Amino acid sequence: FYWNSHDLCLYADTVLALVLGFIYFAIKDTPGMKSANNLVKWNILGILGHGLAHGGMGWNIRKSLLEGGVSEFQQQVLVLSDFASMAVIIENLPALLFWLPLIKATMPNGKNLV
């Protein structure tokens, strides 16, 4: 196990997504849960995506420290102002795994999101 804040976020979010998933499957058919089900199932994916994104940042920082250079994450922060660059857009595509489920969870009746 690694113990920086990004890795701890990965561990906590993974455990909490699993717990929330077990609770969801245990009570999803309970009367009165239909409206909550649309929110909860997308939040589970959003929580997991959040943890995975932080895990990726932690891995990237750790990798660059071992190599003695600047991490890709640090380089991305430096070039975020250059969104015309297709490379920056492609590198940040995994953020969709985080944002789309969370947006869908906040607007479960939105038909055009996911």
GROMACS .gro file of N, CA and C in nm:
model
  342
    1PHE      N    1   0.083  -0.119   0.000
    1PHE     CA    2   0.000   0.000   0.000
    1PHE      C    3   0.087   0.125   0.000
    2TYR      N    4   0.040   0.226  -0.071
    2TYR     CA    5   0.107   0.355  -0.072
    2TYR      C    6   0.024   0.451   0.012
    3TRP      N    7   0.089   0.554   0.068
    3TRP     CA    8   0.022   0.637   0.166
    3TRP      C    9   0.028   0.786   0.134
    4ASN      N   10   0.011   0.823   0.010
    4ASN     CA   11  -0.006   0.965  -0.016
    4ASN      C   12  -0.156   0.993  -0.027
    5SER      N   13  -0.195   1.118  -0.033
    5SER     CA   14  -0.338   1.151  -0.029
    5SER      C   15  -0.414   1.096  -0.149
    6HIS      N   16  -0.349   1.087  -0.265
    6HIS     CA   17  -0.417   1.034  -0.383
    6HIS      C   18  -0.446   0.885  -0.366
    7ASP      N   19  -0.350   0.811  -0.315
    7ASP     CA   20  -0.370   0.668  -0.295
    7ASP      C   21  -0.474   0.642  -0.186
    8LEU      N   22  -0.471   0.720  -0.080
    8LEU     CA   23  -0.571   0.703   0.026
    8LEU      C   24  -0.711   0.731  -0.027
    9CYS      N   25  -0.723   0.828  -0.117
    9CYS     CA   26  -0.852   0.856  -0.179
    9CYS      C   27  -0.899   0.736  -0.262
   10LEU      N   28  -0.807   0.674  -0.335
   10LEU     CA   29  -0.841   0.554  -0.412
   10LEU      C   30  -0.893   0.444  -0.319
   11TYR      N   31  -0.822   0.419  -0.209
   11TYR     CA   32  -0.862   0.312  -0.117
   11TYR      C   33  -0.999   0.342  -0.055
   12ALA      N   34  -1.016   0.463  -0.006
   12ALA     CA   35  -1.142   0.500   0.060
   12ALA      C   36  -1.258   0.496  -0.039
   13ASP      N   37  -1.240   0.552  -0.157
   13ASP     CA   38  -1.349   0.554  -0.254
   13ASP      C   39  -1.385   0.413  -0.302
   14THR      N   40  -1.286   0.326  -0.318
   14THR     CA   41  -1.314   0.189  -0.360
   14THR      C   42  -1.396   0.116  -0.254
   15VAL      N   43  -1.356   0.128  -0.128
   15VAL     CA   44  -1.429   0.063  -0.020
   15VAL      C   45  -1.570   0.121  -0.008
   16LEU      N   46  -1.581   0.252  -0.013
   16LEU     CA   47  -1.713   0.314   0.000
   16LEU      C   48  -1.803   0.284  -0.118
   17ALA      N   49  -1.749   0.275  -0.239
   17ALA     CA   50  -1.830   0.237  -0.355
   17ALA      C   51  -1.880   0.093  -0.341
   18LEU      N   52  -1.795   0.004  -0.290
   18LEU     CA   53  -1.838  -0.134  -0.266
   18LEU      C   54  -1.948  -0.140  -0.160
   19VAL      N   55  -1.930  -0.068  -0.051
   19VAL     CA   56  -2.031  -0.065   0.056
   19VAL      C   57  -2.163  -0.010   0.002
   20LEU      N   58  -2.156   0.101  -0.069
   20LEU     CA   59  -2.277   0.160  -0.126
   20LEU      C   60  -2.340   0.066  -0.228
   21GLY      N   61  -2.259  -0.006  -0.304
   21GLY     CA   62  -2.311  -0.104  -0.399
   21GLY      C   63  -2.385  -0.217  -0.330
   22PHE      N   64  -2.329  -0.269  -0.222
   22PHE     CA   65  -2.397  -0.375  -0.146
   22PHE      C   66  -2.528  -0.324  -0.089
   23ILE      N   67  -2.527  -0.204  -0.032
   23ILE     CA   68  -2.650  -0.147   0.024
   23ILE      C   69  -2.753  -0.127  -0.087
   24TYR      N   70  -2.707  -0.074  -0.201
   24TYR     CA   71  -2.798  -0.051  -0.314
   24TYR      C   72  -2.866  -0.180  -0.357
   25PHE      N   73  -2.788  -0.286  -0.378
   25PHE     CA   74  -2.847  -0.412  -0.422
   25PHE      C   75  -2.933  -0.477  -0.315
   26ALA      N   76  -2.904  -0.450  -0.189
   26ALA     CA   77  -2.984  -0.507  -0.080
   26ALA      C   78  -3.121  -0.441  -0.067
   27ILE      N   79  -3.131  -0.310  -0.095
   27ILE     CA   80  -3.258  -0.241  -0.070
   27ILE      C   81  -3.320  -0.176  -0.194
   28LYS      N   82  -3.266  -0.201  -0.313
   28LYS     CA   83  -3.316  -0.131  -0.432
   28LYS      C   84  -3.460  -0.164  -0.465
   29ASP      N   85  -3.509  -0.281  -0.427
   29ASP     CA   86  -3.647  -0.319  -0.457
   29ASP      C   87  -3.744  -0.287  -0.344
   30THR      N   88  -3.695  -0.221  -0.241
   30THR     CA   89  -3.781  -0.179  -0.130
   30THR      C   90  -3.877  -0.072  -0.178
   31PRO      N   91  -4.004  -0.078  -0.136
   31PRO     CA   92  -4.099   0.026  -0.177
   31PRO      C   93  -4.048   0.166  -0.141
   32GLY      N   94  -4.061   0.258  -0.234
   32GLY     CA   95  -4.018   0.396  -0.212
   32GLY      C   96  -3.875   0.425  -0.256
   33MET      N   97  -3.804   0.324  -0.304
   33MET     CA   98  -3.663   0.343  -0.342
   33MET      C   99  -3.643   0.376  -0.489
   34LYS      N  100  -3.751   0.372  -0.569
   34LYS     CA  101  -3.736   0.390  -0.714
   34LYS      C  102  -3.668   0.522  -0.749
   35SER      N  103  -3.710   0.631  -0.688
   35SER     CA  104  -3.650   0.761  -0.723
   35SER      C  105  -3.505   0.770  -0.675
   36ALA      N  106  -3.472   0.708  -0.564
   36ALA     CA  107  -3.335   0.711  -0.514
   36ALA      C  108  -3.244   0.621  -0.596
   37ASN      N  109  -3.299   0.514  -0.653
   37ASN     CA  110  -3.216   0.420  -0.729
   37ASN      C  111  -3.143   0.487  -0.845
   38ASN      N  112  -3.212   0.578  -0.916
   38ASN     CA  113  -3.147   0.647  -1.028
   38ASN      C  114  -3.030   0.731  -0.981
   39LEU      N  115  -3.039   0.787  -0.863
   39LEU     CA  116  -2.929   0.868  -0.810
   39LEU      C  117  -2.814   0.782  -0.761
   40VAL      N  118  -2.848   0.677  -0.687
   40VAL     CA  119  -2.745   0.596  -0.621
   40VAL      C  120  -2.660   0.519  -0.720
   41LYS      N  121  -2.720   0.455  -0.820
   41LYS     CA  122  -2.639   0.372  -0.910
   41LYS      C  123  -2.535   0.455  -0.985
   42TRP      N  124  -2.569   0.578  -1.022
   42TRP     CA  125  -2.471   0.662  -1.091
   42TRP      C  126  -2.369   0.720  -0.994
   43ASN      N  127  -2.409   0.744  -0.870
   43ASN     CA  128  -2.313   0.792  -0.771
   43ASN      C  129  -2.209   0.686  -0.738
   44ILE      N  130  -2.247   0.560  -0.740
   44ILE     CA  131  -2.150   0.453  -0.715
   44ILE      C  132  -2.039   0.459  -0.820
   45LEU      N  133  -2.078   0.473  -0.947
   45LEU     CA  134  -1.977   0.483  -1.054
   45LEU      C  135  -1.894   0.611  -1.041
   46GLY      N  136  -1.958   0.721  -1.001
   46GLY     CA  137  -1.885   0.846  -0.984
   46GLY      C  138  -1.783   0.838  -0.871
   47ILE      N  139  -1.822   0.774  -0.761
   47ILE     CA  140  -1.729   0.758  -0.647
   47ILE      C  141  -1.610   0.672  -0.688
   48LEU      N  142  -1.639   0.562  -0.758
   48LEU     CA  143  -1.530   0.475  -0.803
   48LEU      C  144  -1.440   0.547  -0.903
   49GLY      N  145  -1.501   0.620  -0.997
   49GLY     CA  146  -1.422   0.696  -1.094
   49GLY      C  147  -1.335   0.801  -1.028
   50HIS      N  148  -1.387   0.865  -0.924
   50HIS     CA  149  -1.310   0.964  -0.849
   50HIS      C  150  -1.187   0.899  -0.786
   51GLY      N  151  -1.207   0.784  -0.723
   51GLY     CA  152  -1.096   0.714  -0.660
   51GLY      C  153  -0.992   0.667  -0.761
   52LEU      N  154  -1.040   0.615  -0.875
   52LEU     CA  155  -0.947   0.570  -0.979
   52LEU      C  156  -0.866   0.686  -1.037
   53ALA      N  157  -0.931   0.801  -1.053
   53ALA     CA  158  -0.858   0.918  -1.103
   53ALA      C  159  -0.748   0.959  -1.005
   54HIS      N  160  -0.779   0.960  -0.877
   54HIS     CA  161  -0.676   0.993  -0.777
   54HIS      C  162  -0.568   0.887  -0.771
   55GLY      N  163  -0.605   0.760  -0.786
   55GLY     CA  164  -0.505   0.654  -0.790
   55GLY      C  165  -0.409   0.672  -0.907
   56GLY      N  166  -0.463   0.713  -1.022
   56GLY     CA  167  -0.378   0.740  -1.138
   56GLY      C  168  -0.284   0.856  -1.114
   57MET      N  169  -0.333   0.960  -1.047
   57MET     CA  170  -0.245   1.074  -1.015
   57MET      C  171  -0.134   1.030  -0.919
   58GLY      N  172  -0.169   0.952  -0.819
   58GLY     CA  173  -0.069   0.904  -0.723
   58GLY      C  174   0.036   0.818  -0.791
   59TRP      N  175  -0.008   0.729  -0.880
   59TRP     CA  176   0.086   0.643  -0.953
   59TRP      C  177   0.178   0.727  -1.041
   60ASN      N  178   0.121   0.825  -1.108
   60ASN     CA  179   0.200   0.909  -1.198
   60ASN      C  180   0.305   0.990  -1.121
   61ILE      N  181   0.265   1.045  -1.008
   61ILE     CA  182   0.361   1.122  -0.927
   61ILE      C  183   0.470   1.031  -0.872
   62ARG      N  184   0.431   0.912  -0.824
   62ARG     CA  185   0.529   0.816  -0.770
   62ARG      C  186   0.627   0.773  -0.879
   63LYS      N  187   0.575   0.745  -0.998
   63LYS     CA  188   0.659   0.703  -1.110
   63LYS      C  189   0.761   0.811  -1.145
   64SER      N  190   0.716   0.937  -1.150
   64SER     CA  191   0.808   1.044  -1.187
   64SER      C  192   0.913   1.067  -1.078
   65LEU      N  193   0.874   1.049  -0.952
   65LEU     CA  194   0.972   1.065  -0.844
   65LEU      C  195   1.081   0.958  -0.853
   66LEU      N  196   1.041   0.836  -0.889
   66LEU     CA  197   1.140   0.729  -0.904
   66LEU      C  198   1.234   0.755  -1.021
   67GLU      N  199   1.181   0.818  -1.125
   67GLU     CA  200   1.262   0.849  -1.242
   67GLU      C  201   1.336   0.982  -1.228
   68GLY      N  202   1.303   1.059  -1.125
   68GLY     CA  203   1.371   1.185  -1.100
   68GLY      C  204   1.329   1.299  -1.189
   69GLY      N  205   1.210   1.291  -1.247
   69GLY     CA  206   1.165   1.397  -1.338
   69GLY      C  207   1.036   1.462  -1.293
   70VAL      N  208   0.976   1.536  -1.384
   70VAL     CA  209   0.848   1.601  -1.360
   70VAL      C  210   0.739   1.507  -1.407
   71SER      N  211   0.636   1.489  -1.325
   71SER     CA  212   0.531   1.394  -1.359
   71SER      C  213   0.444   1.446  -1.474
   72GLU      N  214   0.377   1.352  -1.541
   72GLU     CA  215   0.284   1.390  -1.647
   72GLU      C  216   0.173   1.478  -1.590
   73PHE      N  217   0.130   1.447  -1.468
   73PHE     CA  218   0.026   1.527  -1.404
   73PHE      C  219   0.072   1.672  -1.388
   74GLN      N  220   0.196   1.690  -1.343
   74GLN     CA  221   0.249   1.826  -1.329
   74GLN      C  222   0.261   1.894  -1.465
   75GLN      N  223   0.299   1.819  -1.568
   75GLN     CA  224   0.308   1.876  -1.701
   75GLN      C  225   0.171   1.915  -1.754
   76GLN      N  226   0.069   1.834  -1.725
   76GLN     CA  227  -0.066   1.866  -1.769
   76GLN      C  228  -0.116   1.993  -1.704
   77VAL      N  229  -0.085   2.011  -1.577
   77VAL     CA  230  -0.126   2.133  -1.509
   77VAL      C  231  -0.062   2.254  -1.577
   78LEU      N  232   0.060   2.238  -1.621
   78LEU     CA  233   0.129   2.349  -1.686
   78LEU      C  234   0.069   2.384  -1.822
   79VAL      N  235   0.010   2.287  -1.891
   79VAL     CA  236  -0.042   2.313  -2.025
   79VAL      C  237  -0.194   2.319  -2.031
   80LEU      N  238  -0.261   2.323  -1.918
   80LEU     CA  239  -0.408   2.327  -1.920
   80LEU      C  240  -0.462   2.451  -1.989
   81SER      N  241  -0.384   2.557  -1.996
   81SER     CA  242  -0.432   2.677  -2.063
   81SER      C  243  -0.434   2.659  -2.215
   82ASP      N  244  -0.369   2.556  -2.265
   82ASP     CA  245  -0.361   2.532  -2.409
   82ASP      C  246  -0.460   2.423  -2.450
   83PHE      N  247  -0.590   2.449  -2.431
   83PHE     CA  248  -0.690   2.348  -2.462
   83PHE      C  249  -0.711   2.329  -2.611
   84ALA      N  250  -0.648   2.410  -2.695
   84ALA     CA  251  -0.658   2.388  -2.838
   84ALA      C  252  -0.578   2.264  -2.878
   85SER      N  253  -0.488   2.223  -2.792
   85SER     CA  254  -0.404   2.107  -2.821
   85SER      C  255  -0.486   1.978  -2.808
   86MET      N  256  -0.492   1.901  -2.915
   86MET     CA  257  -0.564   1.775  -2.914
   86MET      C  258  -0.503   1.678  -2.814
   87ALA      N  259  -0.373   1.684  -2.794
   87ALA     CA  260  -0.307   1.594  -2.699
   87ALA      C  261  -0.359   1.617  -2.558
   88VAL      N  262  -0.380   1.742  -2.520
   88VAL     CA  263  -0.431   1.773  -2.386
   88VAL      C  264  -0.572   1.718  -2.371
   89ILE      N  265  -0.653   1.731  -2.476
   89ILE     CA  266  -0.790   1.679  -2.470
   89ILE      C  267  -0.788   1.527  -2.456
   90ILE      N  268  -0.706   1.459  -2.533
   90ILE     CA  269  -0.699   1.313  -2.527
   90ILE      C  270  -0.647   1.267  -2.392
   91GLU      N  271  -0.548   1.335  -2.337
   91GLU     CA  272  -0.492   1.296  -2.208
   91GLU      C  273  -0.593   1.313  -2.095
   92ASN      N  274  -0.686   1.407  -2.110
   92ASN     CA  275  -0.784   1.432  -2.006
   92ASN      C  276  -0.916   1.360  -2.029
   93LEU      N  277  -0.924   1.279  -2.132
   93LEU     CA  278  -1.044   1.203  -2.161
   93LEU      C  279  -1.089   1.113  -2.045
   94PRO      N  280  -0.997   1.051  -1.970
   94PRO     CA  281  -1.042   0.968  -1.858
   94PRO      C  282  -1.123   1.045  -1.753
   95ALA      N  283  -1.112   1.175  -1.751
   95ALA     CA  284  -1.192   1.253  -1.657
   95ALA      C  285  -1.341   1.235  -1.683
   96LEU      N  286  -1.377   1.197  -1.805
   96LEU     CA  287  -1.518   1.171  -1.835
   96LEU      C  288  -1.573   1.056  -1.751
   97LEU      N  289  -1.488   0.958  -1.719
   97LEU     CA  290  -1.530   0.848  -1.633
   97LEU      C  291  -1.569   0.898  -1.495
   98PHE      N  292  -1.513   1.010  -1.456
   98PHE     CA  293  -1.546   1.070  -1.328
   98PHE      C  294  -1.668   1.161  -1.339
   99TRP      N  295  -1.668   1.251  -1.436
   99TRP     CA  296  -1.771   1.355  -1.442
   99TRP      C  297  -1.905   1.309  -1.495
  100LEU      N  298  -1.909   1.227  -1.598
  100LEU     CA  299  -2.038   1.189  -1.655
  100LEU      C  300  -2.128   1.116  -1.557
  101PRO      N  301  -2.079   1.016  -1.481
  101PRO     CA  302  -2.168   0.954  -1.383
  101PRO      C  303  -2.215   1.051  -1.274
  102LEU      N  304  -2.128   1.142  -1.233
  102LEU     CA  305  -2.171   1.238  -1.131
  102LEU      C  306  -2.275   1.335  -1.185
  103ILE      N  307  -2.257   1.380  -1.308
  103ILE     CA  308  -2.357   1.469  -1.368
  103ILE      C  309  -2.488   1.394  -1.385
  104LYS      N  310  -2.481   1.270  -1.430
  104LYS     CA  311  -2.602   1.189  -1.447
  104LYS      C  312  -2.670   1.167  -1.312
  105ALA      N  313  -2.592   1.150  -1.206
  105ALA     CA  314  -2.650   1.129  -1.074
  105ALA      C  315  -2.725   1.252  -1.025
  106THR      N  316  -2.678   1.370  -1.062
  106THR     CA  317  -2.745   1.491  -1.016
  106THR      C  318  -2.865   1.526  -1.102
  107MET      N  319  -2.869   1.473  -1.224
  107MET     CA  320  -2.982   1.499  -1.315
  107MET      C  321  -3.029   1.367  -1.375
  108PRO      N  322  -3.092   1.281  -1.294
  108PRO     CA  323  -3.127   1.147  -1.344
  108PRO      C  324  -3.227   1.147  -1.458
  109ASN      N  325  -3.301   1.253  -1.476
  109ASN     CA  326  -3.399   1.259  -1.585
  109ASN      C  327  -3.340   1.315  -1.714
  110GLY      N  328  -3.214   1.355  -1.710
  110GLY     CA  329  -3.149   1.405  -1.831
  110GLY      C  330  -3.128   1.292  -1.930
  111LYS      N  331  -3.179   1.305  -2.048
  111LYS     CA  332  -3.174   1.197  -2.146
  111LYS      C  333  -3.048   1.201  -2.232
  112ASN      N  334  -2.983   1.316  -2.241
  112ASN     CA  335  -2.872   1.330  -2.335
  112ASN      C  336  -2.735   1.314  -2.272
  113LEU      N  337  -2.727   1.280  -2.147
  113LEU     CA  338  -2.596   1.273  -2.081
  113LEU      C  339  -2.527   1.140  -2.101
  114VAL      N  340  -2.594   1.031  -2.065
  114VAL     CA  341  -2.532   0.899  -2.073
  114VAL      C  342  -2.634   0.803  -2.127
   0.00000   0.00000   0.00000
